[in-house]
XYZ file of C-alpha atoms in Angstrom:
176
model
C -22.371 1.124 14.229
C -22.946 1.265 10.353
C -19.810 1.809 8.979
C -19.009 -2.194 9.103
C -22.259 -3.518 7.402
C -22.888 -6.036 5.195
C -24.095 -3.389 2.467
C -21.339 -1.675 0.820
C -23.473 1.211 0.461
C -24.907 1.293 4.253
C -20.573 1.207 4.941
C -19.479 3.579 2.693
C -22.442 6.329 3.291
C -22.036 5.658 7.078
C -17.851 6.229 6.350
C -18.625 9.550 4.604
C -21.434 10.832 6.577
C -18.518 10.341 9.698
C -15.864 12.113 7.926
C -17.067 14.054 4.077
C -20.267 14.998 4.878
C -20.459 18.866 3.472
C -23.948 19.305 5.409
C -22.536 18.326 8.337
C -19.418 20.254 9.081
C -19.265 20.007 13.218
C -20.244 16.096 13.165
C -16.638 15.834 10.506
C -15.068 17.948 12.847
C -15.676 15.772 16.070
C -14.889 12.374 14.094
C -12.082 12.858 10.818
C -9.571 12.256 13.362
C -10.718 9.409 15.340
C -9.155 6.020 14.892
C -12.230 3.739 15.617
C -13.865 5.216 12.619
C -10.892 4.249 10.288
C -11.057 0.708 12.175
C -14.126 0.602 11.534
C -14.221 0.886 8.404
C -10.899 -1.249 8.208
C -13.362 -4.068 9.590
C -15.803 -3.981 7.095
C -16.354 -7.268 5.377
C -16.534 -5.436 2.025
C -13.291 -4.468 0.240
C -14.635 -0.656 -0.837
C -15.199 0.096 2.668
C -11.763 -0.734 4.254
C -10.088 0.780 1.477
C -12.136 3.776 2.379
C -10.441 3.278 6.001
C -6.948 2.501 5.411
C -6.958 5.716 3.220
C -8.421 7.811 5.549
C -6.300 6.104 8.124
C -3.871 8.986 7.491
C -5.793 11.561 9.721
C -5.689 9.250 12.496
C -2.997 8.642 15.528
C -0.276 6.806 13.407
C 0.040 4.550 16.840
C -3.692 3.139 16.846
C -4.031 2.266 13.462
C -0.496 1.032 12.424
C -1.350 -2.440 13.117
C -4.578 -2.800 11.472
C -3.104 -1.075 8.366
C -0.468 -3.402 8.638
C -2.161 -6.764 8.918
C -4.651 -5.451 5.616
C -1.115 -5.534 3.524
C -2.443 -9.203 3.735
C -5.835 -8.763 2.162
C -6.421 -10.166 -1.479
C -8.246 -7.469 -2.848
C -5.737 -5.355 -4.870
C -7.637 -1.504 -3.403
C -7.165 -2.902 0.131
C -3.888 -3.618 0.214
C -2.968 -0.751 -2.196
C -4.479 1.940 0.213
C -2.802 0.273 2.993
C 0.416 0.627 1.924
C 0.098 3.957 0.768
C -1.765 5.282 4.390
C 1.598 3.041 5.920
C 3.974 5.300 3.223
C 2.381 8.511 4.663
C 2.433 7.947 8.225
C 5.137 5.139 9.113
C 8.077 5.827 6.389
C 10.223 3.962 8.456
C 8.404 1.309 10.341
C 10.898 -1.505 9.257
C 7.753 -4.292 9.987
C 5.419 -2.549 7.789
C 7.673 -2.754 5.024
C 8.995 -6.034 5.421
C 5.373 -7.612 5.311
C 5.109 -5.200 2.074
C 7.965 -6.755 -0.001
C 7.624 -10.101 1.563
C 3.990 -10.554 0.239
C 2.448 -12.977 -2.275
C 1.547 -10.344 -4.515
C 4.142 -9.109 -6.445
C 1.565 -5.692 -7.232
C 2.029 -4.694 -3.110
C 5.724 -5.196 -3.984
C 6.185 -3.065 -6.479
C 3.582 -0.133 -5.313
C 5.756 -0.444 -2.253
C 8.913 0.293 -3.777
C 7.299 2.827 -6.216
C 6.780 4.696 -2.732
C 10.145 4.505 -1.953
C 11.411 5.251 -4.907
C 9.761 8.450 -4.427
C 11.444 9.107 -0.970
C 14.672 7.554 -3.018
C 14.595 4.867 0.169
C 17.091 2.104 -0.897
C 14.962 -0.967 1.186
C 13.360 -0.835 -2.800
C 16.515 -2.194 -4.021
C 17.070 -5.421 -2.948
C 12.801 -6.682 -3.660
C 12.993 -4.969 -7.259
C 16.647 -7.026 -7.986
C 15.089 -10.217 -6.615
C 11.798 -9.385 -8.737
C 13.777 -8.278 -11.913
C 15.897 -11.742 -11.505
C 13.384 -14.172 -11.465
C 13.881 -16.417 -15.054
C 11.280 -16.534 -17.461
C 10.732 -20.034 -17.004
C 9.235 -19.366 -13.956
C 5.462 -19.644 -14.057
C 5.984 -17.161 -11.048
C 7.429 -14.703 -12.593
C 5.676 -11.316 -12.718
C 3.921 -9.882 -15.638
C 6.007 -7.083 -17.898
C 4.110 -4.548 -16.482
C 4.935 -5.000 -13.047
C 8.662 -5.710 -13.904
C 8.910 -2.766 -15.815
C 7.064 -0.722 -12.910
C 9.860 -2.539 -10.485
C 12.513 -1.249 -12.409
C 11.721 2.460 -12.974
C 10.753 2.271 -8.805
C 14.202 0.743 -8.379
C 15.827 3.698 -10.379
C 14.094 6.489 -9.045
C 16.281 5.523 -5.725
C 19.006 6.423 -7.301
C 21.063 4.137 -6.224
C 25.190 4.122 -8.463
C 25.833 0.823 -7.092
C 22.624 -0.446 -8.959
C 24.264 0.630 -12.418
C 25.066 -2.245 -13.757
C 22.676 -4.335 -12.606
C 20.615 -2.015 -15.176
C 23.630 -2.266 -18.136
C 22.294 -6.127 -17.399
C 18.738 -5.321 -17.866
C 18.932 -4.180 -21.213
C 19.305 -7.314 -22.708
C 15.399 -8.392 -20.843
C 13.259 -8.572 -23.409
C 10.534 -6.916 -20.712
């Protein structure tokens, strides 16, 4: 009943009194593997609290909260959508809608965390999203910060992809 409050404290103590407490050990027992409280805390109005739920999403039945997890890839706030993706990374690798709504999103950030991820599994879907990321002109007022482009690129080459050569050789001339 708490874990969705208004209060991000009341959420968050209610999250971790469900699933960390140390005093508790048989209560954590009974409930770090359920689903509802991970969608619980996934429908918390505050931002800390379903962060809290889409990372400790990852203990739960991949097939009851793959959808929630998916639909937060939508949610503004940066730790949302951040946990979300990684919870998706560790329990739906291949889940070709997950990642689709990852490097289709308005924020370029969920793009390139999501092919950091892959880069890490050396999953070529990262290619194509970092080379239409790294392409964008400068006279776009779209166009990502340096940061994130450079973050793009070293995500794109941990894949490890040859045929992606000398789209780098091009790179080198970017002044990011």
């Amino acid at each position: 009943g708490l874990v969705p409050d208004q209060s991000v404290g009341v959420g968050t103590a209610a999250f971790e009194a469900l699933v960390k407490s140390k005093s508790n050990k048989d209560r954590v027992a009974r409930y770090k593997d359920r689903a509802e409280v991970y969608l619980a805390a996934m429908s918390s109005p505050r931002p800390q609290v379903r962060a809290l739920g889409a990372e400790g999403a990852r203990k739960a039945d991949k097939d009851l909260v793959r959808k929630r997890l998916i639909e937060l890839l939508e949610d503004e706030h940066v730790i949302v959508h951040t946990a979300a993706i990684e919870s998706l990374d560790k329990l739906l690798p291949k889940d070709q809608h997950a990642w689709n709504q990852a490097f289709g999103s308005k924020f370029w950030g969920l793009r390139v965390r999501a092919a950091e991820l892959c880069g890490k599994r050396r999953d070529d879907r990262a290619i194509a999203p970092m080379r239409a990321l790294l392409t964008i002109p400068e006279s776009d007022p779209n166009r990502p910060s340096p940061e994130l482009r450079q973050r793009g690129a070293r995500a794109m080459a941990d894949v490890g992809d040859r045929g992606s050569i000398s789209f780098f050789v091009e790179l080198l001339d970017d002044r990011d």
